[in-house]
Amino acid sequence: PRQTKEQQEAPGMSGSERQLMRAQKRLSMALDRKEYYEAHQLCLTVLSRLLAQDRKQEAMAFLTTHVQKFLTAKQTQTVLDLTRKLIDIDLMEKERAYDLIIAWSQQEAVPVECRIGLLQIALGPLKLEDKAVIDVLHHLAEAYIAAHNTAKAVACFIARARKASALSIEIDYSVCTDIQKALMEEADVDVLATQLCVACLSLVTILPLHFPTELFHTVLADKQLNEQYTKDAEAPDNALVFCDYVLQTLSKDAQPLLLTLSETYADLITANNLTPVLEEAASHFYNTKLDGSSTTQQPNFLASIMSMLSGGSDAS
């Protein structure tokens, strides 16, 4: 029988191997033409053929090489998809995957939404050891600062502090310094005020009370926030006044006042999901719930913070 051109060029090669070689050539051509959607689909084809032939080491090397190519081309969704595929290969060692993801996410030219997506993969599908989670949360917080997403940056720093505390790792004022950095990048005064309140009240059970109190007054010293504090000081949506009252209340044996504050500022508390924070503070300082009833354990709301952070790879 008459041989095809591929059979003539690669005698003795099986049909599946020839199909693989053909897909690799088409992939190379698509990348040269910057036809990235087609290149993405061809990557999946090549990967499928490699895995079908049980060539897992080659599959990992192939993905590692092509993730870098798509990173250089700033093709975020393809990078994230191929990174997940890399982790799905059961031979992939977790430590090696972690090193690759961190290295990719820290490349200078990587778009911030891609950096965030890679780090979210490290937190989610990769299922890191606890101490690695602490490092990833710090990188993720920095990425959210770059993306001008103050709320998620603050949430990451708080989650990092909680994870460290759970592992009995010493925490110092540096967490407040990190949060201050995130807050001072925020141009919207209302967002700044709200996130300062969230941060300070989240930290009261993790750090000595004077640390979040110092953070509050340091950021409040900004002229715009001073004006925000004094403007409508009695309004039930003034987050700065509410935060100041709570910090003062926690420094004294004034549990009934905490309940009063929770009722007066109920709408503010609901809008910013502060009920778990206040419940934990009441448990920590007074061994009671907000309503004064006894409690035997502190609520754990780290999971809700992590759930918020895992909502996709965008920077919004």
PDB file of C-alpha atoms in Angstrom:
ATOM      1  CA  PRO A   1       0.000   0.000   0.000  1.00  0.00           C
ATOM      2  CA  ARG A   2       1.038   3.571  -0.669  1.00  0.00           C
ATOM      3  CA  GLN A   3       2.554   5.244   2.410  1.00  0.00           C
ATOM      4  CA  THR A   4       1.539   8.686   3.639  1.00  0.00           C
ATOM      5  CA  LYS A   5       4.098  11.461   3.934  1.00  0.00           C
ATOM      6  CA  GLU A   6       4.131  11.013   7.744  1.00  0.00           C
ATOM      7  CA  GLN A   7       4.698   7.268   7.413  1.00  0.00           C
ATOM      8  CA  GLN A   8       7.589   7.945   5.067  1.00  0.00           C
ATOM      9  CA  GLU A   9       9.107  10.533   7.473  1.00  0.00           C
ATOM     10  CA  ALA A  10       8.608   8.368  10.559  1.00  0.00           C
ATOM     11  CA  PRO A  11       8.757   4.694   9.566  1.00  0.00           C
ATOM     12  CA  GLY A  12       7.900   2.267  12.353  1.00  0.00           C
ATOM     13  CA  MET A  13       5.927   4.879  14.298  1.00  0.00           C
ATOM     14  CA  SER A  14       2.472   3.816  15.464  1.00  0.00           C
ATOM     15  CA  GLY A  15      -0.694   5.597  14.385  1.00  0.00           C
ATOM     16  CA  SER A  16      -1.178   7.174  17.826  1.00  0.00           C
ATOM     17  CA  GLU A  17       2.392   8.435  17.839  1.00  0.00           C
ATOM     18  CA  ARG A  18       1.931   9.974  14.408  1.00  0.00           C
ATOM     19  CA  GLN A  19      -1.272  11.675  15.609  1.00  0.00           C
ATOM     20  CA  LEU A  20       0.649  13.057  18.566  1.00  0.00           C
ATOM     21  CA  MET A  21       3.431  14.336  16.332  1.00  0.00           C
ATOM     22  CA  ARG A  22       0.881  15.975  14.018  1.00  0.00           C
ATOM     23  CA  ALA A  23      -0.852  17.713  16.968  1.00  0.00           C
ATOM     24  CA  GLN A  24       2.497  18.974  18.279  1.00  0.00           C
ATOM     25  CA  LYS A  25       3.359  20.448  14.892  1.00  0.00           C
ATOM     26  CA  ARG A  26      -0.020  22.176  14.664  1.00  0.00           C
ATOM     27  CA  LEU A  27       0.455  23.527  18.190  1.00  0.00           C
ATOM     28  CA  SER A  28       3.832  24.974  17.290  1.00  0.00           C
ATOM     29  CA  MET A  29       2.373  26.626  14.203  1.00  0.00           C
ATOM     30  CA  ALA A  30      -0.571  28.071  16.159  1.00  0.00           C
ATOM     31  CA  LEU A  31       1.778  29.592  18.730  1.00  0.00           C
ATOM     32  CA  ASP A  32       3.939  31.065  15.956  1.00  0.00           C
ATOM     33  CA  ARG A  33       0.809  32.675  14.474  1.00  0.00           C
ATOM     34  CA  LYS A  34      -0.324  33.844  17.948  1.00  0.00           C
ATOM     35  CA  GLU A  35      -3.595  31.961  17.515  1.00  0.00           C
ATOM     36  CA  TYR A  36      -3.894  31.323  21.223  1.00  0.00           C
ATOM     37  CA  TYR A  37      -7.371  29.818  21.396  1.00  0.00           C
ATOM     38  CA  GLU A  38      -6.400  27.147  18.870  1.00  0.00           C
ATOM     39  CA  ALA A  39      -3.085  26.654  20.663  1.00  0.00           C
ATOM     40  CA  HIS A  40      -4.947  26.099  23.938  1.00  0.00           C
ATOM     41  CA  GLN A  41      -7.158  23.439  22.384  1.00  0.00           C
ATOM     42  CA  LEU A  42      -4.157  21.744  20.780  1.00  0.00           C
ATOM     43  CA  CYS A  43      -2.378  21.711  24.143  1.00  0.00           C
ATOM     44  CA  LEU A  44      -5.304  19.763  25.554  1.00  0.00           C
ATOM     45  CA  THR A  45      -5.155  17.377  22.600  1.00  0.00           C
ATOM     46  CA  VAL A  46      -1.423  16.756  23.047  1.00  0.00           C
ATOM     47  CA  LEU A  47      -1.886  16.301  26.791  1.00  0.00           C
ATOM     48  CA  SER A  48      -4.701  13.801  26.258  1.00  0.00           C
ATOM     49  CA  ARG A  49      -2.577  11.738  23.846  1.00  0.00           C
ATOM     50  CA  LEU A  50       0.430  11.749  26.176  1.00  0.00           C
ATOM     51  CA  LEU A  51      -1.677  10.588  29.118  1.00  0.00           C
ATOM     52  CA  ALA A  52      -3.388   7.952  26.966  1.00  0.00           C
ATOM     53  CA  GLN A  53       0.075   6.509  26.319  1.00  0.00           C
ATOM     54  CA  ASP A  54       0.872   6.704  30.058  1.00  0.00           C
ATOM     55  CA  ARG A  55       3.670   9.208  29.420  1.00  0.00           C
ATOM     56  CA  LYS A  56       3.029  11.242  32.566  1.00  0.00           C
ATOM     57  CA  GLN A  57       6.528  12.614  32.980  1.00  0.00           C
ATOM     58  CA  GLU A  58       6.447  13.918  29.408  1.00  0.00           C
ATOM     59  CA  ALA A  59       2.975  15.337  30.026  1.00  0.00           C
ATOM     60  CA  MET A  60       4.210  17.276  33.050  1.00  0.00           C
ATOM     61  CA  ALA A  61       7.225  18.597  31.172  1.00  0.00           C
ATOM     62  CA  PHE A  62       4.981  19.557  28.254  1.00  0.00           C
ATOM     63  CA  LEU A  63       2.561  21.457  30.499  1.00  0.00           C
ATOM     64  CA  THR A  64       5.326  23.193  32.438  1.00  0.00           C
ATOM     65  CA  THR A  65       6.898  24.427  29.196  1.00  0.00           C
ATOM     66  CA  HIS A  66       3.623  25.608  27.688  1.00  0.00           C
ATOM     67  CA  VAL A  67       2.330  27.326  30.827  1.00  0.00           C
ATOM     68  CA  GLN A  68       5.435  29.489  30.610  1.00  0.00           C
ATOM     69  CA  LYS A  69       4.776  30.213  26.925  1.00  0.00           C
ATOM     70  CA  PHE A  70       1.217  31.311  27.644  1.00  0.00           C
ATOM     71  CA  LEU A  71       2.416  33.360  30.624  1.00  0.00           C
ATOM     72  CA  THR A  72       4.755  35.231  28.316  1.00  0.00           C
ATOM     73  CA  ALA A  73       1.845  35.782  25.932  1.00  0.00           C
ATOM     74  CA  LYS A  74      -0.330  37.006  28.854  1.00  0.00           C
ATOM     75  CA  GLN A  75      -3.043  34.412  28.188  1.00  0.00           C
ATOM     76  CA  THR A  76      -4.446  34.225  31.711  1.00  0.00           C
ATOM     77  CA  GLN A  77      -7.315  31.768  31.296  1.00  0.00           C
ATOM     78  CA  THR A  78      -5.139  29.308  29.384  1.00  0.00           C
ATOM     79  CA  VAL A  79      -2.411  29.557  32.031  1.00  0.00           C
ATOM     80  CA  LEU A  80      -4.895  28.799  34.798  1.00  0.00           C
ATOM     81  CA  ASP A  81      -6.504  25.920  32.905  1.00  0.00           C
ATOM     82  CA  LEU A  82      -3.161  24.271  32.120  1.00  0.00           C
ATOM     83  CA  THR A  83      -1.981  24.796  35.710  1.00  0.00           C
ATOM     84  CA  ARG A  84      -5.028  22.916  36.984  1.00  0.00           C
ATOM     85  CA  LYS A  85      -4.324  20.148  34.492  1.00  0.00           C
ATOM     86  CA  LEU A  86      -0.763  19.964  35.774  1.00  0.00           C
ATOM     87  CA  ILE A  87      -1.987  19.471  39.337  1.00  0.00           C
ATOM     88  CA  ASP A  88      -4.498  16.821  38.212  1.00  0.00           C
ATOM     89  CA  ILE A  89      -1.694  14.504  37.070  1.00  0.00           C
ATOM     90  CA  ASP A  90      -1.398  12.228  40.083  1.00  0.00           C
ATOM     91  CA  LEU A  91       2.359  11.813  39.693  1.00  0.00           C
ATOM     92  CA  MET A  92       2.841  15.524  40.246  1.00  0.00           C
ATOM     93  CA  GLU A  93       4.524  16.141  43.567  1.00  0.00           C
ATOM     94  CA  LYS A  94       2.804  18.758  45.666  1.00  0.00           C
ATOM     95  CA  GLU A  95       6.040  20.509  46.628  1.00  0.00           C
ATOM     96  CA  ARG A  96       7.143  20.799  43.012  1.00  0.00           C
ATOM     97  CA  ALA A  97       3.736  22.134  41.974  1.00  0.00           C
ATOM     98  CA  TYR A  98       3.879  24.710  44.750  1.00  0.00           C
ATOM     99  CA  ASP A  99       7.332  25.893  43.682  1.00  0.00           C
ATOM    100  CA  LEU A 100       6.198  26.224  40.068  1.00  0.00           C
ATOM    101  CA  ILE A 101       3.037  28.152  40.920  1.00  0.00           C
ATOM    102  CA  ILE A 102       4.846  30.569  43.222  1.00  0.00           C
ATOM    103  CA  ALA A 103       7.583  31.115  40.634  1.00  0.00           C
ATOM    104  CA  TRP A 104       5.043  31.749  37.878  1.00  0.00           C
ATOM    105  CA  SER A 105       2.925  34.074  40.022  1.00  0.00           C
ATOM    106  CA  GLN A 106       5.905  36.208  40.993  1.00  0.00           C
ATOM    107  CA  GLN A 107       7.153  36.865  37.469  1.00  0.00           C
ATOM    108  CA  GLU A 108       7.230  40.606  36.964  1.00  0.00           C
ATOM    109  CA  ALA A 109       5.277  40.748  33.700  1.00  0.00           C
ATOM    110  CA  VAL A 110       2.437  38.464  34.827  1.00  0.00           C
ATOM    111  CA  PRO A 111      -0.934  40.301  34.838  1.00  0.00           C
ATOM    112  CA  VAL A 112      -2.322  40.737  38.333  1.00  0.00           C
ATOM    113  CA  GLU A 113      -5.493  38.735  37.563  1.00  0.00           C
ATOM    114  CA  CYS A 114      -3.295  35.829  36.482  1.00  0.00           C
ATOM    115  CA  ARG A 115      -1.197  36.120  39.644  1.00  0.00           C
ATOM    116  CA  ILE A 116      -4.343  36.019  41.758  1.00  0.00           C
ATOM    117  CA  GLY A 117      -5.702  33.017  39.859  1.00  0.00           C
ATOM    118  CA  LEU A 118      -2.489  31.035  40.258  1.00  0.00           C
ATOM    119  CA  LEU A 119      -2.354  31.709  43.989  1.00  0.00           C
ATOM    120  CA  GLN A 120      -6.010  30.740  44.391  1.00  0.00           C
ATOM    121  CA  ILE A 121      -5.182  27.429  42.717  1.00  0.00           C
ATOM    122  CA  ALA A 122      -2.415  26.962  45.271  1.00  0.00           C
ATOM    123  CA  LEU A 123      -4.906  27.580  48.084  1.00  0.00           C
ATOM    124  CA  GLY A 124      -7.609  25.369  46.598  1.00  0.00           C
ATOM    125  CA  PRO A 125      -6.867  22.374  44.369  1.00  0.00           C
ATOM    126  CA  LEU A 126      -3.273  22.003  45.518  1.00  0.00           C
ATOM    127  CA  LYS A 127      -4.313  21.505  49.184  1.00  0.00           C
ATOM    128  CA  LEU A 128      -1.105  22.841  50.681  1.00  0.00           C
ATOM    129  CA  GLU A 129       0.354  22.113  54.075  1.00  0.00           C
ATOM    130  CA  ASP A 130      -0.552  24.703  56.700  1.00  0.00           C
ATOM    131  CA  LYS A 131       2.715  26.646  56.718  1.00  0.00           C
ATOM    132  CA  ALA A 132       2.696  26.943  52.937  1.00  0.00           C
ATOM    133  CA  VAL A 133      -0.828  28.369  53.161  1.00  0.00           C
ATOM    134  CA  ILE A 134       0.532  31.186  55.324  1.00  0.00           C
ATOM    135  CA  ASP A 135       3.051  32.139  52.630  1.00  0.00           C
ATOM    136  CA  VAL A 136       0.491  31.927  49.817  1.00  0.00           C
ATOM    137  CA  LEU A 137      -1.959  34.143  51.717  1.00  0.00           C
ATOM    138  CA  HIS A 138       0.733  36.795  52.022  1.00  0.00           C
ATOM    139  CA  HIS A 139       1.473  36.650  48.276  1.00  0.00           C
ATOM    140  CA  LEU A 140      -2.259  36.736  47.545  1.00  0.00           C
ATOM    141  CA  ALA A 141      -2.786  39.779  49.769  1.00  0.00           C
ATOM    142  CA  GLU A 142      -0.002  41.607  47.933  1.00  0.00           C
ATOM    143  CA  ALA A 143      -1.631  40.688  44.614  1.00  0.00           C
ATOM    144  CA  TYR A 144      -4.978  42.069  45.775  1.00  0.00           C
ATOM    145  CA  ILE A 145      -3.266  45.304  46.814  1.00  0.00           C
ATOM    146  CA  ALA A 146      -1.868  45.552  43.277  1.00  0.00           C
ATOM    147  CA  ALA A 147      -5.395  44.896  41.967  1.00  0.00           C
ATOM    148  CA  HIS A 148      -6.757  47.698  44.185  1.00  0.00           C
ATOM    149  CA  ASN A 149      -9.043  45.276  46.010  1.00  0.00           C
ATOM    150  CA  THR A 150      -8.662  46.404  49.607  1.00  0.00           C
ATOM    151  CA  ALA A 151     -11.346  44.158  51.066  1.00  0.00           C
ATOM    152  CA  LYS A 152      -9.769  40.950  49.787  1.00  0.00           C
ATOM    153  CA  ALA A 153      -6.255  42.101  50.670  1.00  0.00           C
ATOM    154  CA  VAL A 154      -7.367  42.736  54.251  1.00  0.00           C
ATOM    155  CA  ALA A 155      -9.205  39.401  54.335  1.00  0.00           C
ATOM    156  CA  CYS A 156      -6.026  37.608  53.236  1.00  0.00           C
ATOM    157  CA  PHE A 157      -3.891  39.268  55.895  1.00  0.00           C
ATOM    158  CA  ILE A 158      -6.471  38.404  58.554  1.00  0.00           C
ATOM    159  CA  ALA A 159      -6.754  34.790  57.346  1.00  0.00           C
ATOM    160  CA  ARG A 160      -2.948  34.560  57.396  1.00  0.00           C
ATOM    161  CA  ALA A 161      -2.827  35.806  60.981  1.00  0.00           C
ATOM    162  CA  ARG A 162      -5.533  33.352  62.032  1.00  0.00           C
ATOM    163  CA  LYS A 163      -3.774  30.432  60.391  1.00  0.00           C
ATOM    164  CA  ALA A 164      -0.501  31.374  62.087  1.00  0.00           C
ATOM    165  CA  SER A 165      -2.259  31.712  65.434  1.00  0.00           C
ATOM    166  CA  ALA A 166      -3.857  28.276  65.010  1.00  0.00           C
ATOM    167  CA  LEU A 167      -0.386  26.834  64.408  1.00  0.00           C
ATOM    168  CA  SER A 168       0.970  28.599  67.516  1.00  0.00           C
ATOM    169  CA  ILE A 169       3.269  30.719  65.368  1.00  0.00           C
ATOM    170  CA  GLU A 170       4.155  33.982  67.075  1.00  0.00           C
ATOM    171  CA  ILE A 171       2.384  36.980  65.562  1.00  0.00           C
ATOM    172  CA  ASP A 172       3.617  40.527  66.077  1.00  0.00           C
ATOM    173  CA  TYR A 173       2.617  44.014  64.983  1.00  0.00           C
ATOM    174  CA  SER A 174       3.846  43.312  61.431  1.00  0.00           C
ATOM    175  CA  VAL A 175       0.377  42.028  60.514  1.00  0.00           C
ATOM    176  CA  CYS A 176      -0.988  45.469  61.415  1.00  0.00           C
ATOM    177  CA  THR A 177       1.721  47.090  59.315  1.00  0.00           C
ATOM    178  CA  ASP A 178       0.730  44.894  56.361  1.00  0.00           C
ATOM    179  CA  ILE A 179      -2.941  45.803  56.765  1.00  0.00           C
ATOM    180  CA  GLN A 180      -2.073  49.485  57.120  1.00  0.00           C
ATOM    181  CA  LYS A 181      -0.222  49.273  53.799  1.00  0.00           C
ATOM    182  CA  ALA A 182      -3.296  47.779  52.122  1.00  0.00           C
ATOM    183  CA  LEU A 183      -5.605  50.384  53.654  1.00  0.00           C
ATOM    184  CA  MET A 184      -3.498  53.368  52.697  1.00  0.00           C
ATOM    185  CA  GLU A 185      -3.650  52.304  49.040  1.00  0.00           C
ATOM    186  CA  GLU A 186      -7.444  52.714  49.134  1.00  0.00           C
ATOM    187  CA  ALA A 187      -8.701  55.947  47.560  1.00  0.00           C
ATOM    188  CA  ASP A 188     -12.364  55.558  48.524  1.00  0.00           C
ATOM    189  CA  VAL A 189     -12.747  56.972  52.049  1.00  0.00           C
ATOM    190  CA  ASP A 190     -15.919  55.000  52.770  1.00  0.00           C
ATOM    191  CA  VAL A 191     -14.242  51.712  51.788  1.00  0.00           C
ATOM    192  CA  LEU A 192     -11.171  52.669  53.821  1.00  0.00           C
ATOM    193  CA  ALA A 193     -13.272  53.370  56.909  1.00  0.00           C
ATOM    194  CA  THR A 194     -15.227  50.127  56.597  1.00  0.00           C
ATOM    195  CA  GLN A 195     -12.168  47.958  56.015  1.00  0.00           C
ATOM    196  CA  LEU A 196     -10.308  49.572  58.914  1.00  0.00           C
ATOM    197  CA  CYS A 197     -13.240  48.599  61.123  1.00  0.00           C
ATOM    198  CA  VAL A 198     -13.306  45.042  59.728  1.00  0.00           C
ATOM    199  CA  ALA A 199      -9.557  44.647  60.204  1.00  0.00           C
ATOM    200  CA  CYS A 200      -9.368  45.982  63.753  1.00  0.00           C
ATOM    201  CA  LEU A 201     -12.346  44.001  65.023  1.00  0.00           C
ATOM    202  CA  SER A 202     -11.079  40.828  63.339  1.00  0.00           C
ATOM    203  CA  LEU A 203      -7.696  41.126  65.037  1.00  0.00           C
ATOM    204  CA  VAL A 204      -8.847  41.653  68.625  1.00  0.00           C
ATOM    205  CA  THR A 205      -8.855  37.917  69.416  1.00  0.00           C
ATOM    206  CA  ILE A 206      -5.600  37.202  67.571  1.00  0.00           C
ATOM    207  CA  LEU A 207      -3.330  39.978  68.866  1.00  0.00           C
ATOM    208  CA  PRO A 208      -3.017  41.904  72.132  1.00  0.00           C
ATOM    209  CA  LEU A 209      -5.807  44.488  72.130  1.00  0.00           C
ATOM    210  CA  HIS A 210      -3.408  47.433  72.023  1.00  0.00           C
ATOM    211  CA  PHE A 211      -2.153  46.316  68.578  1.00  0.00           C
ATOM    212  CA  PRO A 212      -5.463  46.716  66.678  1.00  0.00           C
ATOM    213  CA  THR A 213      -6.164  49.821  68.755  1.00  0.00           C
ATOM    214  CA  GLU A 214      -2.848  51.310  67.623  1.00  0.00           C
ATOM    215  CA  LEU A 215      -3.639  50.342  64.014  1.00  0.00           C
ATOM    216  CA  PHE A 216      -7.003  52.094  64.302  1.00  0.00           C
ATOM    217  CA  HIS A 217      -5.563  55.360  65.588  1.00  0.00           C
ATOM    218  CA  THR A 218      -2.613  55.306  63.187  1.00  0.00           C
ATOM    219  CA  VAL A 219      -4.866  55.043  60.140  1.00  0.00           C
ATOM    220  CA  LEU A 220      -7.459  57.379  61.666  1.00  0.00           C
ATOM    221  CA  ALA A 221      -4.769  60.080  61.884  1.00  0.00           C
ATOM    222  CA  ASP A 222      -5.189  60.511  58.140  1.00  0.00           C
ATOM    223  CA  LYS A 223      -7.006  63.838  57.668  1.00  0.00           C
ATOM    224  CA  GLN A 224      -9.731  62.391  55.460  1.00  0.00           C
ATOM    225  CA  LEU A 225     -10.586  59.734  58.022  1.00  0.00           C
ATOM    226  CA  ASN A 226     -10.664  62.261  60.835  1.00  0.00           C
ATOM    227  CA  GLU A 227     -13.275  64.147  58.868  1.00  0.00           C
ATOM    228  CA  GLN A 228     -15.156  60.908  58.226  1.00  0.00           C
ATOM    229  CA  TYR A 229     -15.102  60.144  61.967  1.00  0.00           C
ATOM    230  CA  THR A 230     -16.508  63.503  63.041  1.00  0.00           C
ATOM    231  CA  LYS A 231     -19.034  63.820  60.194  1.00  0.00           C
ATOM    232  CA  ASP A 232     -22.360  62.355  61.321  1.00  0.00           C
ATOM    233  CA  ALA A 233     -20.634  60.834  64.347  1.00  0.00           C
ATOM    234  CA  GLU A 234     -23.954  59.672  65.758  1.00  0.00           C
ATOM    235  CA  ALA A 235     -25.100  58.030  62.524  1.00  0.00           C
ATOM    236  CA  PRO A 236     -25.732  54.268  62.822  1.00  0.00           C
ATOM    237  CA  ASP A 237     -23.610  53.604  59.707  1.00  0.00           C
ATOM    238  CA  ASN A 238     -20.437  55.352  60.877  1.00  0.00           C
ATOM    239  CA  ALA A 239     -18.000  52.442  60.881  1.00  0.00           C
ATOM    240  CA  LEU A 240     -15.178  54.435  62.470  1.00  0.00           C
ATOM    241  CA  VAL A 241     -17.191  55.513  65.493  1.00  0.00           C
ATOM    242  CA  PHE A 242     -18.572  51.992  65.892  1.00  0.00           C
ATOM    243  CA  CYS A 243     -15.079  50.486  65.761  1.00  0.00           C
ATOM    244  CA  ASP A 244     -13.754  53.009  68.287  1.00  0.00           C
ATOM    245  CA  TYR A 245     -16.614  52.237  70.679  1.00  0.00           C
ATOM    246  CA  VAL A 246     -16.068  48.479  70.394  1.00  0.00           C
ATOM    247  CA  LEU A 247     -12.314  48.760  71.005  1.00  0.00           C
ATOM    248  CA  GLN A 248     -12.940  50.899  74.085  1.00  0.00           C
ATOM    249  CA  THR A 249     -15.636  48.483  75.293  1.00  0.00           C
ATOM    250  CA  LEU A 250     -13.325  45.471  74.969  1.00  0.00           C
ATOM    251  CA  SER A 251     -10.672  47.215  77.032  1.00  0.00           C
ATOM    252  CA  LYS A 252     -13.108  47.381  79.953  1.00  0.00           C
ATOM    253  CA  ASP A 253     -15.481  44.997  81.688  1.00  0.00           C
ATOM    254  CA  ALA A 254     -18.412  46.317  79.690  1.00  0.00           C
ATOM    255  CA  GLN A 255     -20.066  43.332  78.040  1.00  0.00           C
ATOM    256  CA  PRO A 256     -23.599  44.838  78.219  1.00  0.00           C
ATOM    257  CA  LEU A 257     -22.361  47.826  76.190  1.00  0.00           C
ATOM    258  CA  LEU A 258     -21.165  45.442  73.447  1.00  0.00           C
ATOM    259  CA  LEU A 259     -24.732  44.127  73.162  1.00  0.00           C
ATOM    260  CA  THR A 260     -26.062  47.686  72.999  1.00  0.00           C
ATOM    261  CA  LEU A 261     -23.605  48.546  70.236  1.00  0.00           C
ATOM    262  CA  SER A 262     -24.578  45.439  68.277  1.00  0.00           C
ATOM    263  CA  GLU A 263     -28.207  46.546  68.388  1.00  0.00           C
ATOM    264  CA  THR A 264     -27.541  50.210  67.576  1.00  0.00           C
ATOM    265  CA  TYR A 265     -25.287  49.404  64.620  1.00  0.00           C
ATOM    266  CA  ALA A 266     -27.213  46.323  63.469  1.00  0.00           C
ATOM    267  CA  ASP A 267     -27.453  47.407  59.806  1.00  0.00           C
ATOM    268  CA  LEU A 268     -23.739  48.228  59.604  1.00  0.00           C
ATOM    269  CA  ILE A 269     -22.861  44.891  61.216  1.00  0.00           C
ATOM    270  CA  THR A 270     -25.088  42.930  58.824  1.00  0.00           C
ATOM    271  CA  ALA A 271     -23.853  44.768  55.736  1.00  0.00           C
ATOM    272  CA  ASN A 272     -20.227  43.954  56.559  1.00  0.00           C
ATOM    273  CA  ASN A 273     -20.728  40.451  58.012  1.00  0.00           C
ATOM    274  CA  LEU A 274     -19.359  41.514  61.401  1.00  0.00           C
ATOM    275  CA  THR A 275     -21.617  39.323  63.527  1.00  0.00           C
ATOM    276  CA  PRO A 276     -19.091  36.415  63.659  1.00  0.00           C
ATOM    277  CA  VAL A 277     -16.333  38.882  64.564  1.00  0.00           C
ATOM    278  CA  LEU A 278     -18.342  40.369  67.418  1.00  0.00           C
ATOM    279  CA  GLU A 279     -19.484  36.953  68.618  1.00  0.00           C
ATOM    280  CA  GLU A 280     -15.884  35.801  68.776  1.00  0.00           C
ATOM    281  CA  ALA A 281     -14.854  38.967  70.614  1.00  0.00           C
ATOM    282  CA  ALA A 282     -17.624  38.469  73.179  1.00  0.00           C
ATOM    283  CA  SER A 283     -16.546  34.860  73.653  1.00  0.00           C
ATOM    284  CA  HIS A 284     -12.869  35.766  73.917  1.00  0.00           C
ATOM    285  CA  PHE A 285     -13.186  38.707  76.304  1.00  0.00           C
ATOM    286  CA  TYR A 286     -16.308  37.842  78.315  1.00  0.00           C
ATOM    287  CA  ASN A 287     -16.875  34.105  77.735  1.00  0.00           C
ATOM    288  CA  THR A 288     -20.410  34.897  76.571  1.00  0.00           C
ATOM    289  CA  LYS A 289     -22.349  35.336  73.393  1.00  0.00           C
ATOM    290  CA  LEU A 290     -23.455  38.801  72.323  1.00  0.00           C
ATOM    291  CA  ASP A 291     -26.803  38.302  74.052  1.00  0.00           C
ATOM    292  CA  GLY A 292     -25.046  37.463  77.316  1.00  0.00           C
ATOM    293  CA  SER A 293     -25.669  33.707  77.289  1.00  0.00           C
ATOM    294  CA  SER A 294     -22.719  31.476  78.108  1.00  0.00           C
ATOM    295  CA  THR A 295     -20.584  29.853  75.442  1.00  0.00           C
ATOM    296  CA  THR A 296     -18.106  27.003  75.594  1.00  0.00           C
ATOM    297  CA  GLN A 297     -16.320  27.486  72.296  1.00  0.00           C
ATOM    298  CA  GLN A 298     -15.289  30.281  69.949  1.00  0.00           C
ATOM    299  CA  PRO A 299     -16.886  30.453  66.526  1.00  0.00           C
ATOM    300  CA  ASN A 300     -14.592  29.765  63.623  1.00  0.00           C
ATOM    301  CA  PHE A 301     -15.112  32.028  60.634  1.00  0.00           C
ATOM    302  CA  LEU A 302     -11.816  31.423  58.820  1.00  0.00           C
ATOM    303  CA  ALA A 303     -13.735  29.153  56.444  1.00  0.00           C
ATOM    304  CA  SER A 304     -16.015  32.024  55.397  1.00  0.00           C
ATOM    305  CA  ILE A 305     -13.007  34.232  54.663  1.00  0.00           C
ATOM    306  CA  MET A 306     -11.425  31.491  52.541  1.00  0.00           C
ATOM    307  CA  SER A 307     -14.726  30.924  50.747  1.00  0.00           C
ATOM    308  CA  MET A 308     -14.872  34.589  49.776  1.00  0.00           C
ATOM    309  CA  LEU A 309     -11.340  34.462  48.392  1.00  0.00           C
ATOM    310  CA  SER A 310     -12.003  31.381  46.255  1.00  0.00           C
ATOM    311  CA  GLY A 311     -14.676  33.046  44.185  1.00  0.00           C
ATOM    312  CA  GLY A 312     -12.934  32.912  40.808  1.00  0.00           C
ATOM    313  CA  SER A 313      -9.671  34.209  39.500  1.00  0.00           C
ATOM    314  CA  ASP A 314     -10.569  37.776  38.693  1.00  0.00           C
ATOM    315  CA  ALA A 315      -9.344  40.789  40.606  1.00  0.00           C
ATOM    316  CA  SER A 316     -12.775  42.115  41.457  1.00  0.00           C
TER     317      SER A 316
END
